[in-house]
PDB file of C-alpha atoms and ligand atoms in Angstrom:
ATOM      1  CA  MET A   1       8.724  -5.327 -14.133  1.00  0.00           C
ATOM      2  CA  ILE A   2       9.450  -6.075 -10.475  1.00  0.00           C
ATOM      3  CA  HIS A   3      10.519  -9.606  -9.608  1.00  0.00           C
ATOM      4  CA  GLY A   4      11.663 -11.415  -6.587  1.00  0.00           C
ATOM      5  CA  PRO A   5      10.305 -12.077  -3.128  1.00  0.00           C
ATOM      6  CA  GLY A   6       7.502 -10.045  -1.639  1.00  0.00           C
ATOM      7  CA  LEU A   7       8.158  -7.132   0.658  1.00  0.00           C
ATOM      8  CA  LEU A   8       8.034  -7.351   4.420  1.00  0.00           C
ATOM      9  CA  PHE A   9       6.493  -4.431   6.294  1.00  0.00           C
ATOM     10  CA  VAL A  10       6.681  -4.161  10.071  1.00  0.00           C
ATOM     11  CA  ILE A  11       4.416  -1.728  11.821  1.00  0.00           C
ATOM     12  CA  SER A  12       5.157  -1.130  15.434  1.00  0.00           C
ATOM     13  CA  GLY A  13       4.829   1.407  18.191  1.00  0.00           C
ATOM     14  CA  PRO A  14       3.268   1.473  21.656  1.00  0.00           C
ATOM     15  CA  SER A  15       0.127  -0.399  22.593  1.00  0.00           C
ATOM     16  CA  GLY A  16      -2.825   1.890  21.971  1.00  0.00           C
ATOM     17  CA  ALA A  17      -1.234   3.652  18.982  1.00  0.00           C
ATOM     18  CA  GLY A  18      -3.834   2.086  16.731  1.00  0.00           C
ATOM     19  CA  LYS A  19      -1.793  -0.601  14.908  1.00  0.00           C
ATOM     20  CA  ASP A  20      -4.622  -3.114  14.678  1.00  0.00           C
ATOM     21  CA  THR A  21      -7.116  -0.665  13.184  1.00  0.00           C
ATOM     22  CA  LEU A  22      -4.603   0.758  10.782  1.00  0.00           C
ATOM     23  CA  VAL A  23      -3.377  -2.578   9.523  1.00  0.00           C
ATOM     24  CA  GLU A  24      -6.964  -3.792   9.042  1.00  0.00           C
ATOM     25  CA  ALA A  25      -7.874  -0.623   7.085  1.00  0.00           C
ATOM     26  CA  VAL A  26      -4.813  -0.766   4.812  1.00  0.00           C
ATOM     27  CA  ARG A  27      -5.358  -4.425   4.066  1.00  0.00           C
ATOM     28  CA  GLY A  28      -8.843  -3.499   2.875  1.00  0.00           C
ATOM     29  CA  ARG A  29      -7.220  -1.262   0.293  1.00  0.00           C
ATOM     30  CA  VAL A  30      -4.028  -3.077  -0.772  1.00  0.00           C
ATOM     31  CA  PRO A  31      -4.461  -6.392  -2.610  1.00  0.00           C
ATOM     32  CA  ARG A  32      -1.995  -9.245  -1.946  1.00  0.00           C
ATOM     33  CA  LEU A  33      -0.913  -7.755   1.372  1.00  0.00           C
ATOM     34  CA  MET A  34      -0.892 -10.705   3.738  1.00  0.00           C
ATOM     35  CA  TYR A  35      -0.961 -10.430   7.474  1.00  0.00           C
ATOM     36  CA  SER A  36       1.525 -12.268   9.687  1.00  0.00           C
ATOM     37  CA  VAL A  37      -0.579 -13.958  12.350  1.00  0.00           C
ATOM     38  CA  SER A  38       1.458 -14.032  15.607  1.00  0.00           C
ATOM     39  CA  ALA A  39       1.299 -16.668  18.356  1.00  0.00           C
ATOM     40  CA  THR A  40       0.613 -15.676  21.915  1.00  0.00           C
ATOM     41  CA  THR A  41       0.104 -17.208  25.324  1.00  0.00           C
ATOM     42  CA  ARG A  42      -2.508 -14.566  26.339  1.00  0.00           C
ATOM     43  CA  THR A  43      -6.151 -15.566  26.270  1.00  0.00           C
ATOM     44  CA  ALA A  44      -8.364 -14.461  23.400  1.00  0.00           C
ATOM     45  CA  ARG A  45     -10.356 -11.245  23.837  1.00  0.00           C
ATOM     46  CA  ALA A  46     -14.034 -11.158  22.875  1.00  0.00           C
ATOM     47  CA  GLY A  47     -14.241 -11.381  19.061  1.00  0.00           C
ATOM     48  CA  GLU A  48     -10.713 -12.650  18.535  1.00  0.00           C
ATOM     49  CA  ARG A  49     -10.510 -15.803  16.460  1.00  0.00           C
ATOM     50  CA  GLU A  50      -7.855 -18.541  16.445  1.00  0.00           C
ATOM     51  CA  GLY A  51      -5.606 -18.332  13.414  1.00  0.00           C
ATOM     52  CA  GLU A  52      -7.038 -14.992  12.340  1.00  0.00           C
ATOM     53  CA  HIS A  53      -6.039 -12.577  15.124  1.00  0.00           C
ATOM     54  CA  TYR A  54      -3.563 -14.863  16.848  1.00  0.00           C
ATOM     55  CA  PHE A  55      -2.599 -18.488  17.337  1.00  0.00           C
ATOM     56  CA  PHE A  56      -3.464 -18.904  21.013  1.00  0.00           C
ATOM     57  CA  LEU A  57      -0.940 -21.339  22.555  1.00  0.00           C
ATOM     58  CA  SER A  58      -0.287 -22.658  26.012  1.00  0.00           C
ATOM     59  CA  ARG A  59       3.009 -21.541  27.498  1.00  0.00           C
ATOM     60  CA  GLU A  60       4.257 -25.141  27.078  1.00  0.00           C
ATOM     61  CA  ALA A  61       3.352 -25.251  23.382  1.00  0.00           C
ATOM     62  CA  PHE A  62       4.911 -21.791  22.882  1.00  0.00           C
ATOM     63  CA  GLU A  63       8.137 -22.865  24.538  1.00  0.00           C
ATOM     64  CA  ARG A  64       8.257 -25.984  22.379  1.00  0.00           C
ATOM     65  CA  ARG A  65       8.022 -23.726  19.312  1.00  0.00           C
ATOM     66  CA  ILE A  66      10.866 -21.635  20.626  1.00  0.00           C
ATOM     67  CA  ALA A  67      12.982 -24.746  21.153  1.00  0.00           C
ATOM     68  CA  GLU A  68      12.206 -25.860  17.533  1.00  0.00           C
ATOM     69  CA  ASP A  69      13.345 -22.394  16.273  1.00  0.00           C
ATOM     70  CA  GLY A  70       9.828 -21.861  15.016  1.00  0.00           C
ATOM     71  CA  PHE A  71       9.794 -18.097  15.645  1.00  0.00           C
ATOM     72  CA  LEU A  72      11.500 -15.402  13.645  1.00  0.00           C
ATOM     73  CA  GLU A  73      11.414 -13.447  16.897  1.00  0.00           C
ATOM     74  CA  TRP A  74       9.532 -13.628  20.173  1.00  0.00           C
ATOM     75  CA  ARG A  75       9.196 -11.504  23.327  1.00  0.00           C
ATOM     76  CA  GLU A  76       7.617 -11.513  26.705  1.00  0.00           C
ATOM     77  CA  TYR A  77       5.261  -8.566  26.942  1.00  0.00           C
ATOM     78  CA  GLY A  78       3.000  -7.771  29.917  1.00  0.00           C
ATOM     79  CA  GLY A  79       3.553 -11.274  31.329  1.00  0.00           C
ATOM     80  CA  HIS A  80       2.616 -13.134  28.069  1.00  0.00           C
ATOM     81  CA  LEU A  81       4.686 -14.446  25.235  1.00  0.00           C
ATOM     82  CA  TYR A  82       4.252 -13.191  21.648  1.00  0.00           C
ATOM     83  CA  GLY A  83       6.066 -14.436  18.589  1.00  0.00           C
ATOM     84  CA  THR A  84       6.198 -14.230  14.785  1.00  0.00           C
ATOM     85  CA  PRO A  85       6.002 -17.702  13.264  1.00  0.00           C
ATOM     86  CA  ARG A  86       8.950 -18.143  10.926  1.00  0.00           C
ATOM     87  CA  ASP A  87       7.462 -20.575   8.349  1.00  0.00           C
ATOM     88  CA  ALA A  88       4.556 -18.301   7.333  1.00  0.00           C
ATOM     89  CA  VAL A  89       6.862 -15.337   6.743  1.00  0.00           C
ATOM     90  CA  ASP A  90       9.189 -17.324   4.537  1.00  0.00           C
ATOM     91  CA  ARG A  91       6.360 -18.929   2.591  1.00  0.00           C
ATOM     92  CA  VAL A  92       4.471 -15.703   1.817  1.00  0.00           C
ATOM     93  CA  LEU A  93       7.578 -13.739   0.800  1.00  0.00           C
ATOM     94  CA  GLN A  94       8.945 -16.555  -1.346  1.00  0.00           C
ATOM     95  CA  ARG A  95       5.731 -16.789  -3.332  1.00  0.00           C
ATOM     96  CA  GLY A  96       6.069 -13.068  -4.021  1.00  0.00           C
ATOM     97  CA  ASP A  97       3.257 -11.650  -1.835  1.00  0.00           C
ATOM     98  CA  ASP A  98       3.854  -8.754   0.557  1.00  0.00           C
ATOM     99  CA  LEU A  99       3.437  -9.326   4.283  1.00  0.00           C
ATOM    100  CA  ILE A 100       2.719  -6.996   7.195  1.00  0.00           C
ATOM    101  CA  ALA A 101       3.498  -7.808  10.812  1.00  0.00           C
ATOM    102  CA  LYS A 102       2.721  -5.737  13.910  1.00  0.00           C
ATOM    103  CA  PRO A 103       4.939  -6.774  16.794  1.00  0.00           C
ATOM    104  CA  GLU A 104       6.031  -4.534  19.696  1.00  0.00           C
ATOM    105  CA  VAL A 105       9.154  -2.492  19.123  1.00  0.00           C
ATOM    106  CA  HIS A 106      11.842  -5.054  20.142  1.00  0.00           C
ATOM    107  CA  GLY A 107      10.196  -7.651  17.954  1.00  0.00           C
ATOM    108  CA  ALA A 108      10.271  -5.141  15.072  1.00  0.00           C
ATOM    109  CA  LEU A 109      14.004  -4.551  15.524  1.00  0.00           C
ATOM    110  CA  ALA A 110      14.652  -8.304  15.689  1.00  0.00           C
ATOM    111  CA  ILE A 111      12.808  -8.788  12.428  1.00  0.00           C
ATOM    112  CA  LYS A 112      14.960  -6.061  10.816  1.00  0.00           C
ATOM    113  CA  HIS A 113      17.990  -7.888  12.080  1.00  0.00           C
ATOM    114  CA  ALA A 114      16.838 -11.164  10.486  1.00  0.00           C
ATOM    115  CA  TYR A 115      15.485  -9.459   7.307  1.00  0.00           C
ATOM    116  CA  PRO A 116      17.494  -6.279   6.689  1.00  0.00           C
ATOM    117  CA  GLU A 117      15.230  -5.707   3.654  1.00  0.00           C
ATOM    118  CA  ALA A 118      12.202  -5.259   5.893  1.00  0.00           C
ATOM    119  CA  THR A 119      10.630  -1.810   6.119  1.00  0.00           C
ATOM    120  CA  LEU A 120      10.009  -0.611   9.659  1.00  0.00           C
ATOM    121  CA  ILE A 121       7.201   1.839  10.333  1.00  0.00           C
ATOM    122  CA  PHE A 122       6.660   3.425  13.773  1.00  0.00           C
ATOM    123  CA  LEU A 123       3.158   4.425  14.592  1.00  0.00           C
ATOM    124  CA  LEU A 124       2.385   7.082  17.178  1.00  0.00           C
ATOM    125  CA  PRO A 125      -0.749   8.907  18.297  1.00  0.00           C
ATOM    126  CA  ASP A 126      -0.658  12.704  18.219  1.00  0.00           C
ATOM    127  CA  LYS A 127      -0.437  12.904  22.008  1.00  0.00           C
ATOM    128  CA  PHE A 128       0.893  10.499  24.596  1.00  0.00           C
ATOM    129  CA  SER A 129      -2.340  10.845  26.609  1.00  0.00           C
ATOM    130  CA  THR A 130      -4.231   9.307  23.671  1.00  0.00           C
ATOM    131  CA  LEU A 131      -2.548   5.997  24.397  1.00  0.00           C
ATOM    132  CA  ARG A 132      -4.008   5.937  27.841  1.00  0.00           C
ATOM    133  CA  GLU A 133      -7.467   6.995  26.596  1.00  0.00           C
ATOM    134  CA  ARG A 134      -7.433   4.339  23.837  1.00  0.00           C
ATOM    135  CA  LEU A 135      -6.406   1.611  26.275  1.00  0.00           C
ATOM    136  CA  LEU A 136      -9.117   2.738  28.779  1.00  0.00           C
ATOM    137  CA  GLU A 137     -11.788   2.887  26.051  1.00  0.00           C
ATOM    138  CA  ARG A 138     -10.872  -0.542  24.840  1.00  0.00           C
ATOM    139  CA  ARG A 139     -11.508  -2.014  28.316  1.00  0.00           C
ATOM    140  CA  THR A 140      -9.522  -5.182  27.432  1.00  0.00           C
ATOM    141  CA  GLU A 141      -6.906  -4.752  30.149  1.00  0.00           C
ATOM    142  CA  SER A 142      -6.980  -4.262  33.925  1.00  0.00           C
ATOM    143  CA  ASN A 143      -5.833  -0.853  35.279  1.00  0.00           C
ATOM    144  CA  GLU A 144      -2.607  -2.469  36.345  1.00  0.00           C
ATOM    145  CA  ALA A 145      -1.994  -3.889  32.898  1.00  0.00           C
ATOM    146  CA  ILE A 146      -2.755  -0.471  31.330  1.00  0.00           C
ATOM    147  CA  VAL A 147      -0.168   1.216  33.556  1.00  0.00           C
ATOM    148  CA  ALA A 148       2.361  -1.529  32.627  1.00  0.00           C
ATOM    149  CA  ARG A 149       1.665  -0.890  28.944  1.00  0.00           C
ATOM    150  CA  LEU A 150       2.195   2.866  29.358  1.00  0.00           C
ATOM    151  CA  VAL A 151       5.519   2.259  31.084  1.00  0.00           C
ATOM    152  CA  ILE A 152       6.553   0.025  28.207  1.00  0.00           C
ATOM    153  CA  ALA A 153       5.338   2.679  25.725  1.00  0.00           C
ATOM    154  CA  HIS A 154       7.756   5.268  27.213  1.00  0.00           C
ATOM    155  CA  GLU A 155      10.609   2.863  26.773  1.00  0.00           C
ATOM    156  CA  GLU A 156       9.566   1.986  23.232  1.00  0.00           C
ATOM    157  CA  MET A 157       9.737   5.630  22.139  1.00  0.00           C
ATOM    158  CA  ARG A 158      13.540   5.495  22.496  1.00  0.00           C
ATOM    159  CA  SER A 159      13.828   3.226  19.463  1.00  0.00           C
ATOM    160  CA  ILE A 160      12.098   5.610  16.968  1.00  0.00           C
ATOM    161  CA  ARG A 161      15.388   6.461  15.210  1.00  0.00           C
ATOM    162  CA  GLU A 162      15.941   2.781  14.311  1.00  0.00           C
ATOM    163  CA  PHE A 163      12.792   2.789  12.185  1.00  0.00           C
ATOM    164  CA  ASP A 164      12.512   3.767   8.501  1.00  0.00           C
ATOM    165  CA  TYR A 165       9.246   5.699   8.729  1.00  0.00           C
ATOM    166  CA  LEU A 166       7.117   7.465  11.358  1.00  0.00           C
ATOM    167  CA  VAL A 167       3.371   7.751  10.947  1.00  0.00           C
ATOM    168  CA  ILE A 168       1.189   9.820  13.251  1.00  0.00           C
ATOM    169  CA  ASN A 169      -2.261   8.442  13.906  1.00  0.00           C
ATOM    170  CA  GLU A 170      -4.246  11.548  14.836  1.00  0.00           C
ATOM    171  CA  GLN A 171      -7.516  11.195  16.673  1.00  0.00           C
ATOM    172  CA  ARG A 172     -10.485  10.987  14.318  1.00  0.00           C
ATOM    173  CA  GLN A 173      -8.137  11.151  11.289  1.00  0.00           C
ATOM    174  CA  LEU A 174      -7.744   7.405  10.640  1.00  0.00           C
ATOM    175  CA  GLU A 175      -8.111   7.816   6.877  1.00  0.00           C
ATOM    176  CA  ARG A 176      -5.184  10.194   6.791  1.00  0.00           C
ATOM    177  CA  ALA A 177      -2.968   7.658   8.605  1.00  0.00           C
ATOM    178  CA  VAL A 178      -4.174   4.904   6.201  1.00  0.00           C
ATOM    179  CA  ASP A 179      -3.257   7.168   3.236  1.00  0.00           C
ATOM    180  CA  ASP A 180       0.208   7.719   4.728  1.00  0.00           C
ATOM    181  CA  LEU A 181       0.785   4.055   5.315  1.00  0.00           C
ATOM    182  CA  GLN A 182      -0.459   3.164   1.842  1.00  0.00           C
ATOM    183  CA  SER A 183       1.963   5.711   0.318  1.00  0.00           C
ATOM    184  CA  ILE A 184       4.856   4.096   2.154  1.00  0.00           C
ATOM    185  CA  LEU A 185       3.925   0.624   0.921  1.00  0.00           C
ATOM    186  CA  GLN A 186       3.687   1.928  -2.649  1.00  0.00           C
ATOM    187  CA  ALA A 187       6.912   3.897  -2.539  1.00  0.00           C
ATOM    188  CA  GLU A 188       8.922   1.005  -1.181  1.00  0.00           C
ATOM    189  CA  ARG A 189       8.065  -0.976  -4.365  1.00  0.00           C
ATOM    190  CA  PHE A 190       9.854   1.603  -6.502  1.00  0.00           C
ATOM    191  CA  ARG A 191      13.164   1.761  -4.645  1.00  0.00           C
ATOM    192  CA  ILE A 192      16.028   1.081  -7.042  1.00  0.00           C
ATOM    193  CA  HIS A 193      17.362  -1.922  -5.128  1.00  0.00           C
ATOM    194  CA  ARG A 194      13.953  -3.665  -5.417  1.00  0.00           C
ATOM    195  CA  TYR A 195      14.448  -4.005  -9.158  1.00  0.00           C
ATOM    196  CA  SER A 196      16.378  -6.990 -10.464  1.00  0.00           C
ATOM    197  CA  ASP A 197      19.930  -6.331 -11.573  1.00  0.00           C
ATOM    198  CA  ASP A 198      18.951  -7.578 -15.015  1.00  0.00           C
ATOM    199  CA  ILE A 199      16.335  -4.910 -15.436  1.00  0.00           C
ATOM    200  CA  ILE A 200      18.639  -2.092 -14.283  1.00  0.00           C
ATOM    201  CA  ARG A 201      21.356  -3.265 -16.639  1.00  0.00           C
ATOM    202  CA  LYS A 202      18.941  -3.273 -19.574  1.00  0.00           C
ATOM    203  CA  VAL A 203      17.819   0.266 -18.664  1.00  0.00           C
ATOM    204  CA  GLU A 204      21.468   1.442 -18.373  1.00  0.00           C
ATOM    205  CA  HIS A 205      22.316   0.101 -21.781  1.00  0.00           C
ATOM    206  CA  SER A 206      19.169   1.141 -23.635  1.00  0.00           C
TER     207      SER A 206
HETATM  208  P1  5GP B 301      -2.052  -7.323  22.441  1.00  0.00           P
HETATM  209  O1  5GP B 301      -2.096  -8.167  23.678  1.00  0.00           O
HETATM  210  O2  5GP B 301      -2.628  -5.958  22.677  1.00  0.00           O
HETATM  211  O3  5GP B 301      -2.709  -7.980  21.227  1.00  0.00           O
HETATM  212  O4  5GP B 301      -0.517  -7.133  22.035  1.00  0.00           O
HETATM  213  C1  5GP B 301       0.378  -6.632  22.992  1.00  0.00           C
HETATM  214  C2  5GP B 301       1.643  -6.228  22.268  1.00  0.00           C
HETATM  215  O5  5GP B 301       2.264  -7.411  21.718  1.00  0.00           O
HETATM  216  C3  5GP B 301       1.424  -5.230  21.142  1.00  0.00           C
HETATM  217  O6  5GP B 301       2.370  -4.172  21.206  1.00  0.00           O
HETATM  218  C4  5GP B 301       1.644  -6.090  19.911  1.00  0.00           C
HETATM  219  O7  5GP B 301       2.157  -5.278  18.874  1.00  0.00           O
HETATM  220  C5  5GP B 301       2.685  -7.045  20.416  1.00  0.00           C
HETATM  221  N1  5GP B 301       2.765  -8.289  19.574  1.00  0.00           N
HETATM  222  C6  5GP B 301       1.784  -8.897  18.887  1.00  0.00           C
HETATM  223  N2  5GP B 301       2.236  -9.935  18.221  1.00  0.00           N
HETATM  224  C7  5GP B 301       3.605  -9.955  18.426  1.00  0.00           C
HETATM  225  C8  5GP B 301       4.701 -10.763  17.947  1.00  0.00           C
HETATM  226  O8  5GP B 301       4.538 -11.698  17.194  1.00  0.00           O
HETATM  227  N3  5GP B 301       5.917 -10.439  18.399  1.00  0.00           N
HETATM  228  C9  5GP B 301       6.197  -9.414  19.265  1.00  0.00           C
HETATM  229  N4  5GP B 301       7.433  -9.203  19.611  1.00  0.00           N
HETATM  230  N5  5GP B 301       5.186  -8.655  19.711  1.00  0.00           N
HETATM  231  C10 5GP B 301       3.928  -8.891  19.310  1.00  0.00           C
END
């Protein structure tokens, strides 16, 4: 009954909120939910694979992509560049599949600007101190980089009101957050404006 392009979901929030884990978990449950693989100039962490977690580019290659208008949005974050490749987003949505991206907050707002139909979801831990604990546990950043990420996190909180949904990722309650996110994905499908005009007209005159 529902036609047209796929839906674009953008999950954002401070580093350490649990975006990666949550997106991975929800993708395990929701069929045909594609993931928008970003490009970055940072080096790969242990276990991260090219084209799956990120496209790892040199700064020169990244800047070339910017000049070619190859990014839907891009930002400098913690001294590295991150961007959402434009072609993959267009391709996936046009063929009718749904897509989820997980940029930092400014990237999320830039996507909303380019695609007003996008659904923006802000993810937060139950306490601010959890962000620090998660970043420390992860051991993927230096202490200095962790402090920089926490400073950015404070600033990111100011944009909550520009999002459509807020999900709290409580410690040791991942399944609950996955349920919440899945409900949002499902509910978005049923919004009146997602139905074709044709269908609504038929319903009105039946
Ligand atoms: P990390 O280095 O931990 O993978 O990511 C650092 C931050 O960059 C995270 O907040 C993540 O959401 C953000 N990020 C990842 N990909 C993109 C992207 O394509 N665009 C933007 N604007 N931010 C991104």
